Amino acid sequence: MSQVISLDAIATSGSTSAADMRAAMEKGGCSTSSCGTSDAQGDMPDHIWAKIKDHPCYSEEAHHYFARMHVAVAPACNIQCNYCNRKYDCANESRPGVVSERLSPEDAARKVIAVANEVPQLSVLGVAGPGDAVYDWRKTRKTFELVEKTLPDIKFCISTNGLALPEVVDDIAQHNIDHVTITFNALDPEIGAMIYPWIFYKGKRWTGRDAAQILLERQLDGLERLVAKGILVKINSVMIPGINDQHLQEVNAAVKERGAFLHNIMPLISDPAHGTAFGLSGQRGPKAAELKELQDAVAGGANLMRHCRQCRADAVGLLGEDRGQEFTLDKLPETIEYDPEKRRLYREVVEQERADRRRATEATKAELATTVAAEKKLVAIATKGGGRINQHFGHATEFQVFEVDAMGVRFSGHRRADNYCVGGYGEDDRLEIVIEALRGVDAVLVAKIGDCPRDRLAAEGIPVLDEWAFDYIESSVGAWYAAQAGQREEKARA
Ligand code: CLF
Ligand code: SF4
């Protein structure tokens, strides 16, 4: 078995020696007491790979190892989206939730150092609201300038609705901001008018079709200018059933043609409790199956991101986890010294880990190619990161889902589930929620599971297995599939 990694163990280790880091890794992750692209080096030019290889949103592989943090330095916005309530964060890049703590650029820079000292996975600093990162450009730029002085290796990333974008593209390029997200929901202004009630542009409020037309022209202009500067652009589109769902294939083709690096189709989150226009009008969001159907339909167009977690404008940590509450302003010391050692050592260890995992994945691919071609299967994984099956079933708040067939193992998406285990005790109603979240998967691979939930899931036709605990995800999923294929062959012979 390959070496066990626990990113938690590294992150919480106070030590900065390589040997101690390895020892911390080998302690393993799960307590046994209770419970962007799917890219790779070689698939793209080296200079592009260098930009995305540690970016958790732009590289599916990187999201197993690296973390982003957002600082909420951009409170103002110049448009209104029907899925947004300004009491909450910018819904173009984040899930409506608790209001972010607004930060000055100076406070934000202090927070980044505090996080970098505690979260060695940190590789990207993003500004994603709570309003628009570009409308409030001076604050966003100032934040990056301050952070750059202390952490020159961190990657900067911004998310914008695009209206104010064209004028700041030169500045973005000068500040080494390699990653920009534009939310682009419609090419057709009639459709856009159903999403944006108004925009504020050139000192005037515009509404209806005119507003949508200006916005989309500015978005496309911004995209083309960024691409011309060699900046990697991700397009976010919010999938709104009955409004733009049939239109997003066209959007995908249009942004691909203009050089977008990645397209992230996100489901509308619509809840009357959030007080958004769509929430209050009863506009529904897409079902998971509808989202997957659309994503599959656009496969072959612009590269798709399938691992977005719609995180908050003050999120901290690996995608899918949010440690923001550990770093609120009241918890930050007035002055903080940056200690680069922990991040440096973490990266060293991750490089070895990634190389090892890639070798294991290649071997799995070769093995799968020899299996009898059969239908695609879905396997859910409980993981805390590091590309391994290293989480107890009861501690999983989400499961990563992989597709497997004779062609190989591919990341397919994630399914959110409430923690089953609360204070060491399983709760039946929570287990029902997990079962619903896992419906349709063919197997679940976990680090550990109790007999009771295992039997309950088995009764629902969902086998949960812990025989690949702490192994790499791809090789384990491949081994599971090959074993299934072997059983199928045996049955066919009998
Ligand atoms: Fe933040 Fe966005 Fe940069 Fe990532 S998030 S600004 S590109 S660093 Fe990532 Fe979060 Fe999805 Fe955004 S998972 S909501 S895509
Ligand atoms: Fe809200 Fe963001 Fe839209 Fe502005 S761009 S209205 S902050 S979702």
Short mmCIF file of C-alpha atoms and ligand atoms in Angstrom, two decimals:
data_model
loop_
_atom_site.label_atom_id
_atom_site.label_comp_id
_atom_site.label_asym_id
_atom_site.label_seq_id
_atom_site.Cartn_x
_atom_site.Cartn_y
_atom_site.Cartn_z
CA MET A 1 0.00 0.00 0.00
CA SER A 2 1.17 3.51 -0.73
CA GLN A 3 2.20 5.78 2.07
CA VAL A 4 -0.64 7.17 4.12
CA ILE A 5 -1.21 10.93 3.99
CA SER A 6 -3.32 12.95 6.33
CA LEU A 7 -3.49 16.58 5.34
CA ASP A 8 -5.15 17.33 8.67
CA ALA A 9 -2.18 15.88 10.50
CA ILE A 10 0.24 18.06 8.55
CA ALA A 11 -1.90 21.15 8.92
CA THR A 12 -2.23 20.79 12.67
CA SER A 13 1.40 19.83 13.22
CA GLY A 14 3.32 22.55 15.05
CA SER A 15 6.57 21.16 13.65
CA THR A 16 8.38 22.36 10.56
CA SER A 17 10.88 19.54 10.07
CA ALA A 18 10.43 17.29 7.04
CA ALA A 19 10.79 14.15 9.15
CA ASP A 20 8.17 15.37 11.60
CA MET A 21 5.90 16.27 8.72
CA ARG A 22 6.18 12.76 7.34
CA ALA A 23 5.59 11.31 10.79
CA ALA A 24 2.55 13.51 11.13
CA MET A 25 1.32 12.28 7.76
CA GLU A 26 1.80 8.68 8.71
CA LYS A 27 -0.38 9.05 11.76
CA GLY A 28 -3.25 8.82 9.32
CA GLY A 29 -6.39 10.86 9.28
CA CYS A 30 -9.50 9.20 10.55
CA SER A 31 -10.05 8.44 14.18
CA THR A 32 -10.82 4.77 14.47
CA SER A 33 -12.67 5.15 17.73
CA SER A 34 -16.05 6.06 16.26
CA CYS A 35 -16.10 6.74 13.34
CA GLY A 36 -11.31 22.17 -13.66
CA THR A 37 -10.44 20.28 -15.29
CA SER A 38 -9.33 16.70 -14.72
CA ASP A 39 -6.05 17.86 -16.15
CA ALA A 40 -2.56 16.54 -15.83
CA GLN A 41 0.93 17.70 -16.62
CA GLY A 42 1.52 16.82 -20.26
CA ASP A 43 -2.06 17.70 -21.27
CA MET A 44 -1.13 21.36 -21.70
CA PRO A 45 1.87 23.67 -22.21
CA ASP A 46 4.23 23.89 -19.22
CA HIS A 47 3.56 27.57 -18.57
CA ILE A 48 -0.19 26.93 -18.28
CA TRP A 49 0.37 23.91 -16.08
CA ALA A 50 2.57 26.05 -13.81
CA LYS A 51 -0.34 28.46 -13.37
CA ILE A 52 -2.98 25.89 -12.51
CA LYS A 53 -1.16 23.01 -10.84
CA ASP A 54 -1.65 24.39 -7.33
CA HIS A 55 -4.97 26.13 -7.93
CA PRO A 56 -7.78 24.16 -6.31
CA CYS A 57 -10.48 25.53 -8.63
CA TYR A 58 -8.60 25.43 -11.95
CA SER A 59 -7.22 21.91 -11.44
CA GLU A 60 -9.32 19.02 -10.22
CA GLU A 61 -6.18 17.24 -9.08
CA ALA A 62 -4.98 20.28 -7.11
CA HIS A 63 -8.22 20.48 -5.15
CA HIS A 64 -7.23 17.37 -3.27
CA TYR A 65 -4.13 19.14 -1.93
CA PHE A 66 -4.48 22.91 -2.01
CA ALA A 67 -6.68 25.49 -0.35
CA ARG A 68 -8.03 28.88 -1.27
CA MET A 69 -8.99 31.72 0.98
CA HIS A 70 -11.29 34.60 0.16
CA VAL A 71 -11.08 38.01 1.76
CA ALA A 72 -14.26 40.06 1.77
CA VAL A 73 -12.79 43.43 0.80
CA ALA A 74 -15.22 44.31 -2.01
CA PRO A 75 -18.64 45.16 -0.55
CA ALA A 76 -20.17 47.21 -3.40
CA CYS A 77 -21.80 45.96 -6.57
CA ASN A 78 -22.86 47.64 -9.81
CA ILE A 79 -25.58 45.24 -10.93
CA GLN A 80 -28.49 43.33 -9.47
CA CYS A 81 -28.93 39.63 -10.08
CA ASN A 82 -32.28 38.01 -9.35
CA TYR A 83 -30.52 35.28 -7.38
CA CYS A 84 -28.79 37.73 -5.06
CA ASN A 85 -29.78 39.41 -1.85
CA ARG A 86 -27.18 41.99 -0.92
CA LYS A 87 -27.48 41.06 2.71
CA TYR A 88 -25.53 37.98 1.70
CA ASP A 89 -22.35 37.34 -0.27
CA CYS A 90 -22.11 37.63 -4.05
CA ALA A 91 -24.04 34.61 -5.23
CA ASN A 92 -22.08 34.53 -8.49
CA GLU A 93 -19.20 32.93 -6.67
CA SER A 94 -20.56 31.96 -3.33
CA ARG A 95 -23.42 30.28 -1.63
CA PRO A 96 -25.79 32.68 0.09
CA GLY A 97 -25.20 32.22 3.78
CA VAL A 98 -23.99 34.12 6.76
CA VAL A 99 -22.88 37.64 5.89
CA SER A 100 -19.10 37.91 5.54
CA GLU A 101 -17.09 40.09 7.84
CA ARG A 102 -16.11 43.14 5.76
CA LEU A 103 -12.35 43.74 5.80
CA SER A 104 -10.09 46.68 4.99
CA PRO A 105 -7.14 45.75 2.73
CA GLU A 106 -4.84 46.04 5.78
CA ASP A 107 -6.95 43.69 7.87
CA ALA A 108 -7.21 41.33 4.94
CA ALA A 109 -3.42 41.23 4.56
CA ARG A 110 -3.07 40.45 8.28
CA LYS A 111 -5.63 37.67 7.97
CA VAL A 112 -3.80 36.13 5.01
CA ILE A 113 -0.60 35.84 7.07
CA ALA A 114 -2.49 34.27 9.97
CA VAL A 115 -4.05 31.72 7.62
CA ALA A 116 -0.76 31.00 5.81
CA ASN A 117 0.88 30.20 9.15
CA GLU A 118 -1.88 27.76 10.11
CA VAL A 119 -3.05 26.29 6.79
CA PRO A 120 -0.02 25.05 4.82
CA GLN A 121 -2.32 23.99 1.98
CA LEU A 122 -2.99 27.66 1.20
CA SER A 123 -2.05 28.47 -2.38
CA VAL A 124 -4.62 30.99 -3.65
CA LEU A 125 -5.98 34.27 -2.38
CA GLY A 126 -9.28 35.22 -3.97
CA VAL A 127 -11.52 38.25 -3.87
CA ALA A 128 -15.04 37.06 -4.59
CA GLY A 129 -17.22 39.67 -2.98
CA PRO A 130 -19.30 40.15 -1.00
CA GLY A 131 -20.01 42.54 -3.91
CA ASP A 132 -17.96 42.78 -7.11
CA ALA A 133 -14.17 42.48 -6.90
CA VAL A 134 -13.62 44.75 -9.90
CA TYR A 135 -16.21 47.46 -9.24
CA ASP A 136 -14.32 48.09 -6.00
CA TRP A 137 -11.01 47.67 -7.80
CA ARG A 138 -8.87 49.96 -5.64
CA LYS A 139 -9.56 47.89 -2.53
CA THR A 140 -8.94 44.61 -4.33
CA ARG A 141 -5.69 45.88 -5.84
CA LYS A 142 -4.48 47.33 -2.56
CA THR A 143 -5.10 44.00 -0.84
CA PHE A 144 -3.03 42.12 -3.41
CA GLU A 145 -0.23 44.71 -3.23
CA LEU A 146 0.01 44.30 0.54
CA VAL A 147 -0.08 40.51 0.44
CA GLU A 148 2.45 40.28 -2.38
CA LYS A 149 5.10 41.88 -0.16
CA THR A 150 4.93 39.05 2.37
CA LEU A 151 3.79 36.06 0.33
CA PRO A 152 5.14 36.48 -3.19
CA ASP A 153 4.35 32.87 -4.10
CA ILE A 154 0.61 33.05 -3.47
CA LYS A 155 -1.65 33.11 -6.53
CA PHE A 156 -4.22 35.88 -6.86
CA CYS A 157 -7.69 35.23 -8.17
CA ILE A 158 -10.74 37.43 -8.65
CA SER A 159 -14.35 36.92 -9.49
CA THR A 160 -16.47 39.56 -11.22
CA ASN A 161 -19.77 40.12 -12.97
CA GLY A 162 -17.67 41.71 -15.74
CA LEU A 163 -19.38 45.09 -16.07
CA ALA A 164 -16.37 47.11 -14.86
CA LEU A 165 -13.82 44.62 -16.19
CA PRO A 166 -12.52 45.96 -19.54
CA GLU A 167 -10.93 49.10 -17.99
CA VAL A 168 -8.93 47.17 -15.39
CA VAL A 169 -7.54 44.37 -17.55
CA ASP A 170 -4.14 46.09 -17.96
CA ASP A 171 -3.88 46.58 -14.21
CA ILE A 172 -4.84 42.95 -13.60
CA ALA A 173 -2.04 41.83 -15.91
CA GLN A 174 0.48 44.13 -14.21
CA HIS A 175 -0.31 42.67 -10.81
CA ASN A 176 0.30 39.06 -11.88
CA ILE A 177 -3.31 38.07 -11.38
CA ASP A 178 -3.39 34.94 -13.49
CA HIS A 179 -6.93 33.81 -12.71
CA VAL A 180 -10.14 35.71 -13.32
CA THR A 181 -13.69 34.42 -13.14
CA ILE A 182 -16.49 36.15 -15.04
CA THR A 183 -20.05 35.19 -14.30
CA PHE A 184 -21.78 34.90 -17.64
CA ASN A 185 -25.34 33.63 -17.67
CA ALA A 186 -26.71 34.54 -21.08
CA LEU A 187 -25.64 35.44 -24.60
CA ASP A 188 -29.16 36.43 -25.49
CA PRO A 189 -30.17 39.78 -23.93
CA GLU A 190 -33.81 38.66 -23.72
CA ILE A 191 -32.70 35.85 -21.43
CA GLY A 192 -30.30 38.17 -19.62
CA ALA A 193 -33.16 40.57 -18.88
CA MET A 194 -34.90 37.77 -16.96
CA ILE A 195 -31.82 37.41 -14.73
CA TYR A 196 -30.67 41.03 -14.25
CA PRO A 197 -33.31 43.63 -13.33
CA TRP A 198 -30.83 46.50 -13.56
CA ILE A 199 -27.20 47.55 -13.94
CA PHE A 200 -25.45 50.79 -12.96
CA TYR A 201 -23.22 51.98 -15.80
CA LYS A 202 -21.75 55.37 -16.75
CA GLY A 203 -23.55 57.08 -13.86
CA LYS A 204 -26.95 55.79 -14.91
CA ARG A 205 -29.24 52.91 -14.00
CA TRP A 206 -30.20 50.73 -16.98
CA THR A 207 -32.98 48.15 -16.99
CA GLY A 208 -34.45 45.41 -19.16
CA ARG A 209 -32.96 44.31 -22.46
CA ASP A 210 -30.66 47.35 -22.68
CA ALA A 211 -29.08 46.52 -19.33
CA ALA A 212 -28.52 42.89 -20.31
CA GLN A 213 -27.08 43.89 -23.71
CA ILE A 214 -24.54 46.28 -22.14
CA LEU A 215 -23.58 43.72 -19.54
CA LEU A 216 -23.01 40.88 -21.98
CA GLU A 217 -20.98 43.08 -24.34
CA ARG A 218 -18.77 44.20 -21.46
CA GLN A 219 -18.36 40.62 -20.26
CA LEU A 220 -17.29 39.37 -23.69
CA ASP A 221 -14.99 42.36 -24.16
CA GLY A 222 -13.37 41.66 -20.77
CA LEU A 223 -12.98 37.98 -21.61
CA GLU A 224 -11.26 38.71 -24.93
CA ARG A 225 -8.92 41.29 -23.39
CA LEU A 226 -7.91 38.94 -20.57
CA VAL A 227 -7.27 36.06 -22.95
CA ALA A 228 -5.12 38.35 -25.12
CA LYS A 229 -2.99 39.04 -22.02
CA GLY A 230 -2.55 35.30 -21.32
CA ILE A 231 -4.73 35.39 -18.20
CA LEU A 232 -6.70 32.23 -17.49
CA VAL A 233 -10.40 32.97 -17.47
CA LYS A 234 -13.01 30.79 -15.86
CA ILE A 235 -16.64 31.41 -16.75
CA ASN A 236 -19.24 30.77 -14.09
CA SER A 237 -22.81 30.26 -15.24
CA VAL A 238 -25.73 29.87 -12.89
CA MET A 239 -28.10 27.21 -14.24
CA ILE A 240 -31.67 28.49 -13.89
CA PRO A 241 -34.26 25.95 -15.05
CA GLY A 242 -36.74 27.36 -17.52
CA ILE A 243 -34.67 30.50 -18.04
CA ASN A 244 -31.14 29.74 -19.27
CA ASP A 245 -30.75 25.96 -18.92
CA GLN A 246 -31.41 25.33 -22.61
CA HIS A 247 -29.15 28.25 -23.51
CA LEU A 248 -25.99 27.30 -21.62
CA GLN A 249 -24.71 24.98 -24.33
CA GLU A 250 -24.59 28.02 -26.60
CA VAL A 251 -22.84 29.98 -23.86
CA ASN A 252 -20.31 27.17 -23.47
CA ALA A 253 -19.51 27.22 -27.19
CA ALA A 254 -19.24 31.03 -27.26
CA VAL A 255 -16.84 31.28 -24.33
CA LYS A 256 -14.75 28.41 -25.65
CA GLU A 257 -14.43 30.20 -28.98
CA ARG A 258 -13.18 33.29 -27.16
CA GLY A 259 -10.52 31.38 -25.26
CA ALA A 260 -12.07 30.77 -21.82
CA PHE A 261 -9.99 28.19 -19.97
CA LEU A 262 -12.78 26.65 -17.92
CA HIS A 263 -16.57 26.72 -17.67
CA ASN A 264 -18.21 26.18 -14.30
CA ILE A 265 -21.97 25.57 -14.50
CA MET A 266 -23.35 26.07 -11.00
CA PRO A 267 -26.84 25.23 -9.80
CA LEU A 268 -29.11 28.13 -8.81
CA ILE A 269 -29.54 28.17 -5.04
CA SER A 270 -33.03 29.43 -4.48
CA ASP A 271 -34.55 29.58 -1.05
CA PRO A 272 -37.33 32.01 -0.04
CA ALA A 273 -35.49 32.44 3.28
CA HIS A 274 -32.64 34.17 1.41
CA GLY A 275 -35.06 36.86 0.20
CA THR A 276 -33.82 36.87 -3.40
CA ALA A 277 -36.16 37.71 -6.27
CA PHE A 278 -35.94 34.14 -7.55
CA GLY A 279 -36.33 32.71 -4.04
CA LEU A 280 -39.46 34.77 -3.43
CA SER A 281 -40.98 34.08 -6.86
CA GLY A 282 -40.63 30.33 -6.42
CA GLN A 283 -38.03 29.89 -9.17
CA ARG A 284 -36.52 26.48 -8.52
CA GLY A 285 -32.91 25.42 -8.80
CA PRO A 286 -31.89 22.40 -10.92
CA LYS A 287 -31.88 18.86 -9.54
CA ALA A 288 -28.48 17.17 -9.31
CA ALA A 289 -29.41 14.90 -12.25
CA GLU A 290 -30.40 17.90 -14.41
CA LEU A 291 -27.09 19.62 -13.68
CA LYS A 292 -25.13 16.48 -14.53
CA GLU A 293 -27.14 16.00 -17.74
CA LEU A 294 -26.27 19.53 -18.86
CA GLN A 295 -22.62 19.13 -17.87
CA ASP A 296 -22.43 15.86 -19.82
CA ALA A 297 -24.12 17.53 -22.81
CA VAL A 298 -21.47 20.26 -22.99
CA ALA A 299 -18.54 17.86 -22.51
CA GLY A 300 -16.32 18.34 -25.56
CA GLY A 301 -16.88 22.10 -25.48
CA ALA A 302 -15.00 24.40 -23.10
CA ASN A 303 -13.31 22.46 -20.27
CA LEU A 304 -15.77 21.93 -17.48
CA MET A 305 -15.23 22.43 -13.80
CA ARG A 306 -17.22 19.86 -11.86
CA HIS A 307 -15.75 20.27 -8.39
CA CYS A 308 -17.02 23.75 -7.45
CA ARG A 309 -18.41 23.96 -3.92
CA GLN A 310 -20.05 27.40 -4.26
CA CYS A 311 -18.04 28.66 -1.33
CA ARG A 312 -18.54 31.85 0.63
CA ALA A 313 -16.82 35.20 0.05
CA ASP A 314 -14.81 34.64 3.23
CA ALA A 315 -14.17 30.90 2.83
CA VAL A 316 -10.87 29.45 4.07
CA GLY A 317 -9.54 25.94 3.50
CA LEU A 318 -9.78 23.08 1.04
CA LEU A 319 -12.82 23.27 -1.25
CA GLY A 320 -15.71 21.77 0.65
CA GLU A 321 -14.39 22.82 4.04
CA ASP A 322 -14.72 26.26 5.55
CA ARG A 323 -12.40 27.30 8.32
CA GLY A 324 -13.31 30.99 8.05
CA GLN A 325 -14.66 31.13 11.59
CA GLU A 326 -11.20 30.25 12.97
CA PHE A 327 -9.80 33.47 11.49
CA THR A 328 -12.32 36.19 12.25
CA LEU A 329 -10.86 39.63 13.02
CA ASP A 330 -11.37 39.33 16.77
CA LYS A 331 -9.11 36.24 16.77
CA LEU A 332 -6.23 37.86 14.89
CA PRO A 333 -3.26 39.35 16.76
CA GLU A 334 -2.40 42.99 15.96
CA THR A 335 0.95 42.04 14.43
CA ILE A 336 1.80 38.69 12.89
CA GLU A 337 5.13 37.39 11.58
CA TYR A 338 4.94 35.12 8.55
CA ASP A 339 6.67 31.77 8.90
CA PRO A 340 7.11 30.26 5.41
CA GLU A 341 8.59 26.94 6.52
CA LYS A 342 5.41 24.96 7.03
CA ARG A 343 4.05 25.80 3.58
CA ARG A 344 7.41 25.05 1.95
CA LEU A 345 7.64 21.61 3.54
CA TYR A 346 4.02 20.84 2.78
CA ARG A 347 4.65 21.53 -0.90
CA GLU A 348 7.69 19.29 -0.90
CA VAL A 349 5.72 16.40 0.53
CA VAL A 350 2.78 17.03 -1.80
CA GLU A 351 5.04 16.90 -4.87
CA GLN A 352 6.21 13.41 -3.90
CA GLU A 353 2.68 12.35 -3.03
CA ARG A 354 1.30 13.59 -6.35
CA ALA A 355 3.97 11.77 -8.34
CA ASP A 356 3.27 8.56 -6.44
CA ARG A 357 -0.47 8.91 -6.93
CA ARG A 358 -0.06 9.56 -10.65
CA ARG A 359 1.97 6.38 -11.02
CA ALA A 360 -0.73 4.44 -9.17
CA THR A 361 -3.42 6.00 -11.40
CA GLU A 362 -1.53 5.08 -14.57
CA ALA A 363 -1.15 1.50 -13.37
CA THR A 364 -4.88 1.41 -12.63
CA LYS A 365 -5.69 2.72 -16.10
CA ALA A 366 -3.60 -0.03 -17.68
CA GLU A 367 -5.32 -2.65 -15.55
CA LEU A 368 -8.78 -1.34 -16.35
CA ALA A 369 -8.04 -1.43 -20.06
CA THR A 370 -7.78 -5.22 -19.77
CA THR A 371 -11.22 -5.60 -18.14
CA VAL A 372 -14.25 -6.55 -20.15
CA ALA A 373 -15.98 -3.38 -21.32
CA ALA A 374 -19.07 -2.91 -19.20
CA GLU A 375 -21.32 -0.13 -18.14
CA LYS A 376 -20.07 2.90 -16.28
CA LYS A 377 -20.28 2.75 -12.48
CA LEU A 378 -20.40 5.49 -9.89
CA VAL A 379 -18.35 5.18 -6.72
CA ALA A 380 -18.65 7.62 -3.79
CA ILE A 381 -15.60 8.35 -1.64
CA ALA A 382 -15.23 9.66 1.90
CA THR A 383 -12.09 11.80 1.85
CA LYS A 384 -10.52 14.60 3.83
CA GLY A 385 -8.14 15.43 0.97
CA GLY A 386 -4.80 14.20 -0.23
CA GLY A 387 -6.44 12.04 -2.92
CA ARG A 388 -7.00 9.21 -0.45
CA ILE A 389 -9.89 7.37 1.12
CA ASN A 390 -9.20 8.71 4.58
CA GLN A 391 -12.48 9.68 6.21
CA HIS A 392 -14.85 7.77 8.41
CA PHE A 393 -18.31 7.37 6.89
CA GLY A 394 -19.91 9.13 9.85
CA HIS A 395 -17.69 12.18 9.59
CA ALA A 396 -18.30 12.89 5.92
CA THR A 397 -20.21 16.08 5.17
CA GLU A 398 -19.86 15.35 1.47
CA PHE A 399 -18.81 12.46 -0.75
CA GLN A 400 -16.72 12.82 -3.88
CA VAL A 401 -18.13 10.78 -6.75
CA PHE A 402 -16.01 9.08 -9.41
CA GLU A 403 -17.10 7.43 -12.65
CA VAL A 404 -15.30 4.27 -13.66
CA ASP A 405 -15.33 2.03 -16.70
CA ALA A 406 -12.74 0.25 -18.83
CA MET A 407 -11.47 3.67 -19.98
CA GLY A 408 -10.39 4.71 -16.48
CA VAL A 409 -11.49 6.57 -13.36
CA ARG A 410 -12.79 10.14 -13.60
CA PHE A 411 -14.00 12.69 -11.08
CA SER A 412 -17.71 13.23 -11.61
CA GLY A 413 -18.89 15.56 -8.84
CA HIS A 414 -19.74 15.61 -5.19
CA ARG A 415 -22.80 14.96 -3.08
CA ARG A 416 -23.42 16.89 0.07
CA ALA A 417 -24.65 15.08 3.17
CA ASP A 418 -25.07 16.07 6.78
CA ASN A 419 -22.60 14.45 9.12
CA TYR A 420 -24.10 11.18 10.17
CA CYS A 421 -22.09 10.97 13.37
CA VAL A 422 -22.85 13.55 16.05
CA GLY A 423 -20.75 13.32 19.20
CA GLY A 424 -19.95 9.70 18.45
CA TYR A 425 -23.59 8.66 18.03
CA GLY A 426 -25.30 8.11 14.73
CA GLU A 427 -28.69 9.71 14.30
CA ASP A 428 -31.23 7.83 12.25
CA ASP A 429 -32.75 10.83 10.48
CA ARG A 430 -29.30 12.04 9.45
CA LEU A 431 -28.52 8.59 8.11
CA GLU A 432 -31.63 8.82 5.95
CA ILE A 433 -30.31 12.09 4.50
CA VAL A 434 -26.99 10.43 3.69
CA ILE A 435 -28.78 7.51 2.04
CA GLU A 436 -30.75 9.92 -0.13
CA ALA A 437 -27.55 11.75 -1.07
CA LEU A 438 -25.93 8.46 -2.08
CA ARG A 439 -28.81 7.07 -4.12
CA GLY A 440 -27.69 5.86 -7.52
CA VAL A 441 -24.06 5.22 -6.60
CA ASP A 442 -22.87 1.63 -7.01
CA ALA A 443 -20.49 1.56 -4.04
CA VAL A 444 -19.12 3.78 -1.29
CA LEU A 445 -15.48 3.52 -0.23
CA VAL A 446 -14.66 4.81 3.26
CA ALA A 447 -11.87 4.61 5.85
CA LYS A 448 -14.22 3.03 8.34
CA ILE A 449 -17.93 2.45 9.01
CA GLY A 450 -19.94 0.92 11.85
CA ASP A 451 -21.93 -2.30 11.34
CA CYS A 452 -25.28 -0.63 11.83
CA PRO A 453 -25.04 2.01 9.07
CA ARG A 454 -23.26 -0.48 6.81
CA ASP A 455 -26.21 -2.90 7.10
CA ARG A 456 -28.73 -0.11 6.63
CA LEU A 457 -27.05 1.07 3.41
CA ALA A 458 -26.65 -2.50 2.17
CA ALA A 459 -30.42 -2.94 2.62
CA GLU A 460 -30.84 0.05 0.28
CA GLY A 461 -28.57 -1.58 -2.28
CA ILE A 462 -25.57 0.65 -1.51
CA PRO A 463 -22.52 -1.39 -0.48
CA VAL A 464 -20.06 0.47 1.76
CA LEU A 465 -16.52 -0.92 1.82
CA ASP A 466 -13.52 -0.08 3.98
CA GLU A 467 -11.00 -2.54 2.53
CA TRP A 468 -9.20 0.30 0.67
CA ALA A 469 -8.92 2.53 3.74
CA PHE A 470 -6.17 5.18 3.31
CA ASP A 471 -5.31 4.07 -0.23
CA TYR A 472 -5.40 6.35 -3.27
CA ILE A 473 -8.87 7.01 -4.64
CA GLU A 474 -8.29 6.16 -8.32
CA SER A 475 -6.43 2.91 -7.73
CA SER A 476 -9.02 1.80 -5.18
CA VAL A 477 -11.96 2.60 -7.43
CA GLY A 478 -10.16 0.79 -10.25
CA ALA A 479 -9.53 -2.25 -8.03
CA TRP A 480 -13.20 -2.30 -7.00
CA TYR A 481 -14.28 -2.14 -10.66
CA ALA A 482 -11.84 -4.83 -11.74
CA ALA A 483 -13.14 -7.10 -8.95
CA GLN A 484 -16.70 -6.48 -10.18
CA ALA A 485 -15.61 -7.27 -13.73
CA GLY A 486 -14.01 -10.50 -12.50
CA GLN A 487 -17.25 -11.47 -10.80
CA ARG A 488 -19.20 -10.70 -13.96
CA GLU A 489 -16.89 -12.92 -16.00
CA GLU A 490 -17.19 -15.74 -13.50
CA LYS A 491 -20.97 -15.49 -13.62
CA ALA A 492 -20.90 -15.50 -17.42
CA ARG A 493 -18.73 -18.66 -17.43
CA ALA A 494 -20.92 -20.46 -14.87
FE1 CLF B 1 -12.03 31.77 -5.12
FE2 CLF B 1 -13.29 31.51 -7.34
FE3 CLF B 1 -10.73 32.03 -7.35
FE4 CLF B 1 -11.59 29.67 -6.63
S1 CLF B 1 -13.60 29.88 -5.54
S2 CLF B 1 -12.30 33.37 -6.60
S3 CLF B 1 -11.78 30.55 -8.66
S4 CLF B 1 -10.12 30.89 -5.54
FE5 CLF B 1 -13.78 27.78 -6.64
FE6 CLF B 1 -15.36 28.40 -4.67
FE7 CLF B 1 -16.36 27.37 -6.88
FE8 CLF B 1 -15.42 29.78 -6.86
S5 CLF B 1 -14.99 26.37 -5.48
S6 CLF B 1 -17.14 29.10 -5.70
S7 CLF B 1 -15.01 28.19 -8.40
FE1 SF4 B 2 -25.10 40.01 -6.06
FE2 SF4 B 2 -22.77 39.31 -7.11
FE3 SF4 B 2 -24.90 39.71 -8.72
FE4 SF4 B 2 -23.66 41.77 -7.48
S1 SF4 B 2 -22.78 40.41 -9.06
S2 SF4 B 2 -25.88 41.39 -7.61
S3 SF4 B 2 -23.12 40.87 -5.50
S4 SF4 B 2 -24.68 38.08 -7.20
#
